[in-house]
């Protein structure tokens, strides 16, 4: 009986190990996909016009809708500055919801049932050069209640990705 | 111990042993599957990193010596086909493959100069100017270029070719060229710089069940980067506005003369096979340069998808006869979308072909499944977006 109990304990520990390794693999997968999704949005926003036209006048894309695929030339927010809470709450114009396969399936405050990740972004003019440079941040989370992480400063939780860049208006 | 106690304890032992044995087989499969799932993720990360690292640099041009700026002011820095090597796709009339991309960029290097003497078609003797950024020539290097280095030569006429430095002598070098001899006719002053180049493509051999992400080095070597990549697709998004002239006069050496793309020749000059004053990006109407390319519908300021038809119908740069000609719409490219799918290397961990598996395997139970992992990501080459 004692021997059997020892074996049983060992087996249960092994089962726990299986469960742990599965959970960690899932977490790693989420982090990988979330990072790729975050970089995709960052690159999409970086590709929006923020330069000068042929006569040297500034050109700013403040209308492209990047929450649709393919992106639409109007109806969106482009590189328009976002509300200060854009990374903390789902703010239409600065959020889209993505399926497990990376397709955009929603763009509202509430994620649809098919969404697996929520992608929020913020556009913040650089204080010292508000017309010349913007800070772009993207936060991708698996759909879940982020609890206190959505209050105050937005941290990065396990399985999430947060990336940032600065886009500068450059004369040619 | 009574007989009854013995029987009961035996039954308990047998039950526990059966439970253990019952768990052992699935546990083994789960461990195998989890290890493979981790491997699939790792191969996905390597694939994404490799492609992103090279494509994000595409178009970087010279910044010292001739300081000509980004490559897409002269030539296309990305091509949707195999553009280099012994048998480049254009030699067979192919100008688009959705699973292939070639790229060019000038790395951080002091080896940026101009031709001191012409390099006519087929010629391989190189003479370079010596701008201040170039190291003092020695018997081993010319403007920092040594044997084996790749050299890109290009000019304002959108002529280009890639060479390798074969030998260096004092004051000059002998080049090598792959495939047919170079047909470009470079004049003195053409830009010459050390270059990084390559081609990513998908190797898909159903008979041998080999699926690999490959990288050709732009010269002779084609090596696998990642195994079991079963799908690879590139889409191109570009500026809906065509290249336009800026207010800068064509004889102003500072430029920029265009919003992007190659500057046209002066109105009365003939360049290649084009009428006087024209090139692949500009026409002459009423003695004024106007865009040869149209404005793409539905764009506004947003980039629009460049379809295979757009990228294979001309106009051709530098002209329609050049062996390494490219479609002028490639100047528009601002963003590249990559779709990539990685599968389990073990057929025993793949189920029947379908949504989860592009290439079917032999697994028949769910706990042995390691589904394919597919991602889509965008790359915005920094030097192809200087005007945005």
Coordinates of C-alpha atoms in Angstrom, one line a residue:
Chain A
X1 CA 0.0 0.0 0.0
X2 CA 2.8 2.4 0.9
X3 CA 4.6 1.6 -2.3
X4 CA 1.5 2.1 -4.2
X5 CA 0.9 5.5 -2.6
X6 CA 4.5 6.5 -3.4
X7 CA 3.9 5.5 -7.1
X8 CA 0.6 7.4 -7.1
X9 CA 2.3 10.5 -5.8
X10 CA 4.9 10.3 -8.5
X11 CA 2.3 9.8 -11.2
X12 CA 0.4 12.8 -9.9
X13 CA 3.5 14.9 -9.9
X14 CA 4.1 13.9 -13.5
X15 CA 0.6 14.8 -14.4
X16 CA 1.1 18.2 -12.9
X17 CA 4.3 18.6 -14.9
X18 CA 2.4 17.9 -18.1
X19 CA -0.2 20.5 -17.2
X20 CA 2.5 23.0 -16.4
X21 CA 4.5 22.4 -19.6
X22 CA 1.3 22.7 -21.6
X23 CA 0.4 26.0 -19.9
X24 CA 3.9 27.4 -20.4
X25 CA 3.9 26.4 -24.1
X26 CA 0.5 28.2 -24.5
X27 CA 1.9 31.3 -22.7
X28 CA 5.0 31.3 -25.0
X29 CA 2.7 30.9 -28.0
X30 CA 0.6 33.8 -26.9
X31 CA 3.6 36.0 -26.3
X32 CA 5.1 35.1 -29.7
X33 CA 1.8 35.8 -31.6
X34 CA 1.1 38.9 -29.5
X35 CA 4.6 40.3 -30.3
X36 CA 4.1 39.7 -34.0
X37 CA 0.6 41.3 -33.9
X38 CA 2.0 44.3 -32.0
X39 CA 4.8 44.8 -34.5
X40 CA 2.4 44.4 -37.4
X41 CA 0.2 47.3 -36.1
X42 CA 3.3 49.4 -35.4
X43 CA 4.6 48.9 -38.9
X44 CA 1.1 49.7 -40.3
X45 CA 1.1 52.9 -38.4
X46 CA 4.6 53.7 -39.4
X47 CA 3.6 53.4 -43.1
X48 CA 1.0 56.2 -42.8
X49 CA 1.9 59.5 -44.3
X50 CA 3.7 61.9 -41.9
X51 CA 6.0 64.0 -44.1
X52 CA 6.0 66.8 -46.6
X53 CA 4.5 67.1 -50.1
X54 CA 6.4 68.2 -53.2
X55 CA 6.0 71.8 -52.4
X56 CA 7.3 71.3 -48.9
X57 CA 4.1 71.6 -46.9
X58 CA 3.5 69.1 -44.1
X59 CA 1.3 66.1 -44.9
X60 CA -0.3 64.2 -42.1
X61 CA -2.5 61.1 -42.4
X62 CA -5.3 61.7 -39.9
X63 CA -8.0 59.6 -41.6
X64 CA -6.8 56.2 -42.6
X65 CA -8.7 53.5 -40.9
X66 CA -6.2 50.8 -39.9
X67 CA -8.9 48.7 -38.1
X68 CA -10.1 47.2 -41.3
X69 CA -8.3 44.9 -43.7
X70 CA -7.4 46.2 -46.2
X71 CA -7.1 49.5 -44.5
X72 CA -9.5 52.2 -45.6
X73 CA -8.3 55.7 -46.7
X74 CA -11.1 57.4 -44.7
X75 CA -13.2 56.9 -41.6
X76 CA -10.3 56.2 -39.2
X77 CA -7.9 58.0 -37.0
X78 CA -4.6 57.6 -38.8
X79 CA -1.9 59.3 -36.8
X80 CA -4.4 61.6 -35.0
X81 CA -3.4 61.9 -31.3
X82 CA -5.3 59.4 -29.1
X83 CA -7.1 60.0 -25.8
X84 CA -4.7 59.5 -22.9
X85 CA -6.4 56.3 -21.9
X86 CA -6.2 54.6 -25.3
X87 CA -3.9 51.8 -23.9
X88 CA -6.1 51.3 -20.8
X89 CA -9.6 51.0 -22.3
X90 CA -10.9 49.8 -25.7
X91 CA -11.2 53.1 -27.5
X92 CA -12.9 52.9 -31.0
X93 CA -10.4 54.1 -33.6
X94 CA -7.5 53.0 -31.4
X95 CA -8.4 49.3 -30.9
X96 CA -9.0 46.2 -33.0
X97 CA -9.7 42.6 -32.0
X98 CA -7.9 39.8 -33.7
X99 CA -8.6 36.1 -34.3
X100 CA -6.2 33.3 -33.5
X101 CA -5.1 33.4 -37.2
X102 CA -4.2 37.1 -37.0
X103 CA -7.3 38.4 -38.9
X104 CA -9.1 41.6 -37.6
X105 CA -12.5 40.5 -36.5
X106 CA -13.7 43.5 -34.5
X107 CA -13.1 47.2 -33.8
X108 CA -15.5 48.2 -31.1
X109 CA -15.2 48.6 -27.3
X110 CA -16.4 45.0 -26.9
X111 CA -14.5 42.1 -28.5
X112 CA -16.6 39.7 -30.6
X113 CA -16.7 36.0 -29.7
X114 CA -14.2 35.0 -32.4
X115 CA -11.5 37.4 -31.0
X116 CA -8.5 36.0 -29.3
X117 CA -6.4 39.1 -28.9
X118 CA -7.2 42.8 -28.3
X119 CA -4.8 45.3 -29.8
X120 CA -4.8 48.9 -28.5
X121 CA -2.6 51.7 -29.6
X122 CA -1.8 55.2 -28.7
X123 CA -0.5 58.2 -30.7
X124 CA 1.1 60.8 -28.6
X125 CA 2.7 64.0 -29.9
X126 CA 6.2 64.6 -28.6
X127 CA 5.9 67.5 -26.2
X128 CA 8.9 69.4 -27.5
X129 CA 7.8 69.0 -31.2
X130 CA 4.1 68.2 -31.4
X131 CA 3.9 68.9 -35.1
X132 CA 7.1 67.1 -35.9
X133 CA 7.1 63.8 -34.0
X134 CA 4.7 61.3 -32.5
X135 CA 5.2 58.4 -30.1
X136 CA 3.4 55.3 -31.2
X137 CA 2.7 52.5 -28.6
X138 CA 0.9 49.3 -29.2
X139 CA -0.3 46.8 -26.5
X140 CA -1.6 43.4 -27.4
X141 CA -3.3 41.2 -24.8
X142 CA -5.0 37.9 -25.1
X143 CA -8.7 38.5 -24.4
X144 CA -9.1 38.5 -20.6
X145 CA -9.8 40.7 -17.7
X146 CA -6.6 42.7 -17.1
X147 CA -7.7 43.8 -13.7
X148 CA -5.6 46.4 -12.1
X149 CA -3.3 46.6 -15.2
X150 CA -6.0 48.7 -16.9
X151 CA -5.9 51.2 -14.1
X152 CA -3.2 53.9 -14.1
X153 CA 0.0 53.0 -15.9
X154 CA -0.3 50.1 -18.3
X155 CA 2.1 47.3 -17.5
X156 CA 2.8 44.3 -19.6
X157 CA 1.4 41.1 -18.2
X158 CA 2.6 37.6 -19.1
X159 CA 1.6 36.6 -22.6
X160 CA 1.2 40.2 -23.7
X161 CA 3.4 42.4 -25.9
X162 CA 4.0 46.1 -25.8
X163 CA 6.1 47.9 -28.4
X164 CA 6.8 51.6 -29.0
X165 CA 8.5 53.8 -31.7
X166 CA 8.8 57.4 -32.6
X167 CA 7.8 58.6 -36.0
X168 CA 9.5 61.9 -37.1
X169 CA 8.5 64.2 -39.9
X170 CA 11.6 64.5 -42.1
X171 CA 12.3 66.9 -44.9
X172 CA 13.8 65.2 -48.0
Chain B
X1 CA -3.4 -10.8 7.1
X2 CA -6.5 -12.6 6.1
X3 CA -7.3 -13.8 2.6
X4 CA -9.9 -11.1 2.2
X5 CA -7.4 -8.4 3.2
X6 CA -4.9 -9.8 0.7
X7 CA -7.4 -9.8 -2.1
X8 CA -8.5 -6.2 -1.4
X9 CA -5.0 -4.9 -1.2
X10 CA -4.1 -6.8 -4.4
X11 CA -7.2 -5.2 -6.1
X12 CA -6.1 -1.7 -5.0
X13 CA -2.6 -2.3 -6.2
X14 CA -3.9 -3.6 -9.6
X15 CA -6.2 -0.6 -9.9
X16 CA -3.4 1.9 -9.2
X17 CA -1.0 0.1 -11.6
X18 CA -3.7 0.1 -14.3
X19 CA -4.2 3.9 -13.8
X20 CA -0.5 4.5 -14.0
X21 CA -0.1 2.4 -17.1
X22 CA -3.2 4.2 -18.6
X23 CA -1.5 7.5 -18.0
X24 CA 1.9 6.6 -19.3
X25 CA 1.0 6.3 -23.0
X26 CA -0.9 9.6 -23.3
X27 CA 1.7 11.3 -21.1
X28 CA 4.5 10.2 -23.5
X29 CA 2.5 11.6 -26.4
X30 CA 1.7 14.9 -24.7
X31 CA 5.4 15.4 -23.7
X32 CA 6.4 14.7 -27.4
X33 CA 3.7 17.1 -28.7
X34 CA 4.6 19.9 -26.3
X35 CA 8.3 19.7 -27.2
X36 CA 7.3 19.9 -30.9
X37 CA 4.9 22.8 -30.2
X38 CA 7.7 24.7 -28.6
X39 CA 9.9 23.9 -31.6
X40 CA 7.3 25.1 -34.1
X41 CA 7.1 28.4 -32.2
X42 CA 10.8 28.8 -32.2
X43 CA 11.0 28.2 -35.9
X44 CA 8.3 30.7 -36.5
X45 CA 10.2 33.3 -34.4
X46 CA 13.4 32.7 -36.4
X47 CA 11.6 32.9 -39.7
X48 CA 9.9 36.2 -38.8
X49 CA 13.2 37.7 -37.4
X50 CA 15.2 36.7 -40.4
X51 CA 12.8 38.2 -43.0
X52 CA 12.1 41.3 -40.9
X53 CA 15.8 42.1 -40.3
X54 CA 16.6 42.2 -44.0
X55 CA 13.4 43.8 -45.3
X56 CA 13.4 46.6 -42.8
X57 CA 16.8 47.7 -44.2
X58 CA 15.8 47.4 -47.9
X59 CA 16.4 50.6 -49.8
X60 CA 19.1 52.1 -47.5
X61 CA 21.4 54.0 -49.9
X62 CA 24.7 55.9 -49.8
X63 CA 25.1 58.4 -47.1
X64 CA 28.9 59.2 -47.4
X65 CA 30.9 60.0 -50.5
X66 CA 28.2 60.4 -53.2
X67 CA 25.6 60.6 -50.4
X68 CA 22.9 59.9 -52.9
X69 CA 20.2 59.0 -50.4
X70 CA 17.8 56.1 -50.5
X71 CA 18.1 53.5 -53.3
X72 CA 14.5 54.1 -54.5
X73 CA 15.4 57.5 -55.8
X74 CA 17.3 55.5 -58.5
X75 CA 16.3 51.8 -58.6
X76 CA 13.8 49.5 -57.0
X77 CA 15.2 48.1 -53.7
X78 CA 12.8 45.1 -53.5
X79 CA 11.8 42.8 -56.3
X80 CA 8.9 40.2 -56.2
X81 CA 11.1 37.6 -57.8
X82 CA 14.6 36.1 -57.8
X83 CA 16.6 39.1 -59.1
X84 CA 20.1 37.9 -58.7
X85 CA 22.5 35.0 -59.4
X86 CA 23.2 32.9 -62.4
X87 CA 19.6 32.6 -63.6
X88 CA 17.6 35.6 -62.4
X89 CA 13.8 35.4 -63.0
X90 CA 13.8 38.3 -65.5
X91 CA 16.0 36.3 -67.8
X92 CA 13.1 33.8 -68.2
X93 CA 10.5 36.5 -68.4
X94 CA 9.2 36.1 -64.8
X95 CA 8.5 39.3 -62.9
X96 CA 6.3 38.1 -60.1
X97 CA 6.3 35.2 -57.6
X98 CA 4.1 35.5 -54.6
X99 CA 6.5 33.4 -52.5
X100 CA 9.7 35.2 -53.4
X101 CA 11.3 38.5 -52.5
X102 CA 14.7 40.0 -53.3
X103 CA 16.2 43.0 -51.6
X104 CA 19.1 45.4 -51.8
X105 CA 20.6 47.8 -49.2
X106 CA 23.8 49.6 -48.5
X107 CA 25.0 48.6 -45.0
X108 CA 26.9 50.8 -42.6
X109 CA 30.1 51.0 -44.6
X110 CA 32.7 53.5 -45.7
X111 CA 32.9 51.8 -49.1
X112 CA 30.8 54.4 -51.0
X113 CA 32.2 56.0 -54.0
X114 CA 31.7 56.9 -57.7
X115 CA 33.2 55.5 -60.9
X116 CA 36.3 57.3 -61.9
X117 CA 36.1 55.9 -65.4
X118 CA 33.3 54.4 -67.4
X119 CA 32.3 50.8 -67.0
X120 CA 30.9 49.8 -70.4
X121 CA 28.8 46.6 -71.0
X122 CA 30.7 43.4 -70.1
X123 CA 33.7 45.4 -68.7
X124 CA 35.0 44.3 -65.3
X125 CA 37.9 46.7 -64.6
X126 CA 36.9 49.1 -61.9
X127 CA 38.4 52.5 -61.2
X128 CA 36.9 54.4 -58.3
X129 CA 37.1 58.0 -57.2
X130 CA 38.5 58.6 -53.7
X131 CA 36.1 60.7 -51.7
X132 CA 37.2 61.5 -48.1
X133 CA 35.2 58.6 -46.6
X134 CA 37.3 56.1 -48.5
X135 CA 40.3 54.5 -46.8
X136 CA 43.7 55.0 -48.5
X137 CA 44.0 52.4 -51.2
X138 CA 46.3 49.5 -50.6
X139 CA 47.1 46.4 -52.6
X140 CA 44.3 44.6 -50.7
X141 CA 41.5 47.1 -50.7
X142 CA 40.0 49.8 -52.8
X143 CA 37.8 52.3 -50.8
X144 CA 37.6 49.6 -48.2
X145 CA 36.5 46.9 -50.7
X146 CA 38.4 43.7 -50.6
X147 CA 38.2 40.4 -52.5
X148 CA 34.8 38.8 -52.2
X149 CA 32.9 42.0 -51.3
X150 CA 29.6 42.6 -53.2
X151 CA 29.4 45.9 -55.1
X152 CA 26.3 47.7 -56.4
X153 CA 26.8 50.1 -59.2
X154 CA 23.8 52.3 -60.2
X155 CA 23.1 55.6 -61.8
X156 CA 20.3 58.2 -62.3
X157 CA 19.3 56.4 -65.5
X158 CA 18.1 53.5 -63.2
X159 CA 20.7 51.3 -64.6
X160 CA 22.1 48.9 -61.9
X161 CA 24.0 45.7 -61.5
X162 CA 25.7 43.7 -58.8
X163 CA 29.3 42.6 -58.9
X164 CA 31.8 40.9 -56.7
X165 CA 35.3 42.2 -56.1
X166 CA 37.6 39.5 -57.5
X167 CA 41.1 41.1 -57.2
X168 CA 42.3 44.4 -55.9
X169 CA 45.3 46.2 -57.3
X170 CA 46.8 49.5 -56.5
X171 CA 44.3 52.1 -57.9
X172 CA 41.8 49.6 -59.3
X173 CA 40.0 46.3 -59.0
X174 CA 38.8 43.5 -61.2
X175 CA 35.2 42.5 -60.7
X176 CA 33.2 39.3 -61.2
X177 CA 29.6 39.1 -62.5
X178 CA 27.2 36.2 -62.3
X179 CA 25.2 35.0 -65.3
X180 CA 25.3 36.8 -68.6
X181 CA 27.8 39.7 -68.8
X182 CA 26.5 42.9 -67.5
X183 CA 24.6 44.9 -70.1
X184 CA 24.6 48.2 -68.1
X185 CA 26.6 51.0 -69.6
X186 CA 27.9 53.0 -66.6
X187 CA 29.4 56.4 -67.1
X188 CA 32.1 58.0 -64.9
X189 CA 30.3 59.3 -61.8
X190 CA 27.9 56.3 -61.4
X191 CA 27.5 55.4 -57.8
X192 CA 29.4 52.3 -56.5
X193 CA 28.9 51.0 -53.0
X194 CA 29.3 47.9 -50.9
X195 CA 25.9 46.2 -50.8
X196 CA 23.9 43.6 -48.9
X197 CA 21.5 41.6 -51.0
X198 CA 19.5 38.4 -51.0
X199 CA 16.4 36.6 -51.9
X200 CA 13.9 34.8 -49.6
X201 CA 11.8 32.1 -51.2
X202 CA 9.9 29.0 -50.4
X203 CA 11.1 25.6 -51.3
X204 CA 8.2 23.3 -51.5
X205 CA 8.8 19.7 -52.7
X206 CA 5.8 17.5 -52.1
X207 CA 7.5 14.4 -53.4
X208 CA 10.4 14.6 -51.0
X209 CA 8.2 16.3 -48.3
X210 CA 10.7 19.1 -48.0
X211 CA 9.3 22.5 -47.1
X212 CA 11.9 25.2 -46.3
X213 CA 12.3 28.9 -46.0
X214 CA 15.4 29.5 -48.2
X215 CA 17.7 32.5 -48.5
X216 CA 19.8 33.0 -51.6
X217 CA 22.8 35.2 -51.0
X218 CA 22.4 37.0 -54.3
X219 CA 25.5 35.3 -55.7
X220 CA 25.7 31.5 -55.8
X221 CA 24.6 30.1 -52.5
X222 CA 21.0 29.1 -51.7
X223 CA 20.6 27.8 -48.1
X224 CA 17.7 26.8 -45.9
X225 CA 16.9 29.2 -43.1
X226 CA 14.1 27.3 -41.4
X227 CA 12.7 23.8 -42.0
X228 CA 9.0 23.0 -42.3
X229 CA 7.8 26.3 -43.5
X230 CA 4.8 25.2 -45.6
X231 CA 3.5 28.6 -46.8
X232 CA 5.0 31.9 -47.6
X233 CA 3.4 34.8 -49.3
X234 CA 4.4 38.4 -49.9
X235 CA 2.0 41.2 -50.7
X236 CA 3.0 44.8 -51.6
X237 CA 1.4 48.0 -50.6
X238 CA 2.4 51.3 -52.1
X239 CA 2.0 55.0 -52.5
X240 CA -1.1 55.8 -54.6
X241 CA 0.6 59.0 -55.8
X242 CA 3.1 58.6 -58.6
X243 CA 6.6 60.1 -58.4
X244 CA 6.3 63.9 -59.1
X245 CA 8.9 66.6 -59.7
X246 CA 9.7 68.8 -56.8
X247 CA 10.5 72.5 -57.2
X248 CA 14.2 71.7 -57.2
X249 CA 15.8 72.4 -60.6
X250 CA 17.3 69.3 -62.3
X251 CA 20.7 71.1 -62.5
X252 CA 20.7 71.7 -58.8
X253 CA 23.1 69.1 -57.5
X254 CA 21.5 69.0 -54.0
X255 CA 18.1 67.5 -55.1
X256 CA 15.7 66.1 -54.3
X257 CA 14.3 66.4 -57.8
X258 CA 11.4 64.1 -57.3
X259 CA 9.1 63.1 -54.5
X260 CA 10.6 59.6 -55.0
X261 CA 11.9 57.6 -57.9
X262 CA 14.5 58.6 -60.5
X263 CA 14.8 62.2 -61.8
X264 CA 14.0 62.7 -65.5
X265 CA 16.7 63.9 -67.8
X266 CA 16.6 67.5 -69.0
X267 CA 13.9 68.2 -71.5
X268 CA 16.1 67.8 -74.6
X269 CA 18.3 64.9 -73.4
X270 CA 17.7 61.4 -74.6
X271 CA 18.1 58.7 -72.0
X272 CA 18.1 55.0 -73.1
X273 CA 15.3 54.1 -75.4
X274 CA 13.0 56.8 -74.1
X275 CA 12.0 60.0 -76.1
X276 CA 13.9 63.2 -75.3
X277 CA 13.4 64.3 -71.7
X278 CA 11.6 61.1 -70.6
X279 CA 12.4 58.1 -68.4
X280 CA 10.4 55.3 -66.9
X281 CA 8.8 57.6 -64.4
X282 CA 8.2 60.8 -66.3
X283 CA 6.8 62.0 -69.6
X284 CA 7.2 65.3 -71.4
X285 CA 4.0 67.2 -72.1
X286 CA 4.3 70.7 -73.4
X287 CA 8.0 70.8 -72.5
X288 CA 7.1 70.0 -68.9
X289 CA 7.8 66.8 -66.9
X290 CA 4.6 65.0 -65.8
X291 CA 4.3 61.7 -64.1
X292 CA 4.2 58.7 -66.4
X293 CA 2.5 56.6 -63.7
X294 CA -1.1 57.2 -62.7
X295 CA -2.7 57.9 -59.4
X296 CA -4.0 54.7 -57.9
X297 CA -7.7 54.7 -57.2
X298 CA -8.9 54.4 -53.6
X299 CA -5.7 55.6 -52.0
X300 CA -5.9 59.1 -50.6
X301 CA -3.0 59.2 -48.3
X302 CA -3.3 55.5 -47.4
X303 CA -1.1 52.9 -49.1
X304 CA -2.9 50.6 -51.5
X305 CA -2.2 47.0 -52.5
X306 CA 0.0 46.7 -55.6
X307 CA -1.4 43.7 -57.5
X308 CA 0.8 41.3 -59.5
X309 CA -0.7 42.8 -62.7
X310 CA 0.5 46.3 -61.6
X311 CA 4.0 45.0 -60.9
X312 CA 4.4 43.2 -64.2
X313 CA 2.9 45.5 -66.8
X314 CA 5.6 48.2 -67.1
X315 CA 6.7 50.8 -67.7
X316 CA 10.1 49.3 -67.3
X317 CA 13.2 50.8 -65.8
X318 CA 15.7 51.7 -67.1
X319 CA 14.0 50.6 -70.3
X320 CA 12.2 47.6 -71.8
X321 CA 15.3 46.1 -73.2
X322 CA 17.6 46.0 -70.2
X323 CA 18.1 42.4 -68.9
X324 CA 17.6 43.4 -65.3
X325 CA 14.7 45.8 -65.9
X326 CA 12.0 46.2 -63.3
X327 CA 8.5 47.6 -63.2
X328 CA 8.4 51.3 -62.3
X329 CA 5.6 50.6 -59.9
X330 CA 8.1 49.0 -57.6
X331 CA 9.2 52.5 -56.7
X332 CA 5.8 52.9 -55.0
X333 CA 6.4 50.1 -52.5
X334 CA 6.1 51.3 -48.9
X335 CA 5.0 48.2 -47.0
X336 CA 5.4 44.5 -47.4
X337 CA 3.0 42.0 -45.9
X338 CA 4.3 38.6 -45.2
X339 CA 2.2 35.5 -44.4
X340 CA 4.1 32.6 -43.1
X341 CA 3.0 29.1 -41.9
X342 CA 5.1 26.7 -40.0
X343 CA 4.2 23.0 -39.4
X344 CA 5.3 20.3 -37.0
X345 CA 8.4 18.5 -38.4
X346 CA 6.9 15.1 -37.3
X347 CA 4.1 13.7 -39.5
X348 CA 3.1 11.6 -36.4
X349 CA 2.1 14.9 -34.8
X350 CA 0.0 16.2 -37.7
X351 CA -3.5 15.2 -38.4
X352 CA -5.4 15.0 -41.7
X353 CA -5.0 18.0 -44.1
X354 CA -7.5 20.7 -43.4
X355 CA -7.8 23.9 -41.4
X356 CA -5.3 22.8 -38.8
X357 CA -2.8 21.2 -41.1
X358 CA -1.8 22.3 -44.6
X359 CA 0.1 19.1 -45.2
X360 CA -1.6 16.1 -43.6
X361 CA 0.2 13.7 -41.2
X362 CA -0.5 10.4 -39.5
X363 CA -1.8 11.5 -36.1
X364 CA -5.4 10.3 -35.4
X365 CA -6.0 11.5 -31.9
X366 CA -6.3 15.0 -30.7
X367 CA -3.7 14.8 -28.0
X368 CA -1.1 14.1 -30.6
X369 CA -2.0 17.1 -32.7
X370 CA 0.5 20.0 -33.0
X371 CA -1.4 22.4 -35.4
X372 CA 0.4 24.5 -38.0
X373 CA 1.1 28.0 -36.8
X374 CA 0.4 30.8 -39.3
X375 CA 1.1 34.5 -38.8
X376 CA 0.9 37.6 -40.9
X377 CA 3.1 40.6 -40.3
X378 CA 4.0 43.9 -42.0
X379 CA 7.4 45.3 -42.7
X380 CA 7.8 49.0 -43.5
X381 CA 11.3 49.5 -44.9
X382 CA 12.5 52.6 -43.2
X383 CA 14.5 53.9 -46.2
X384 CA 11.5 53.4 -48.5
X385 CA 9.4 55.6 -46.3
X386 CA 11.5 58.7 -46.0
X387 CA 8.7 60.7 -47.7
X388 CA 6.0 59.5 -45.4

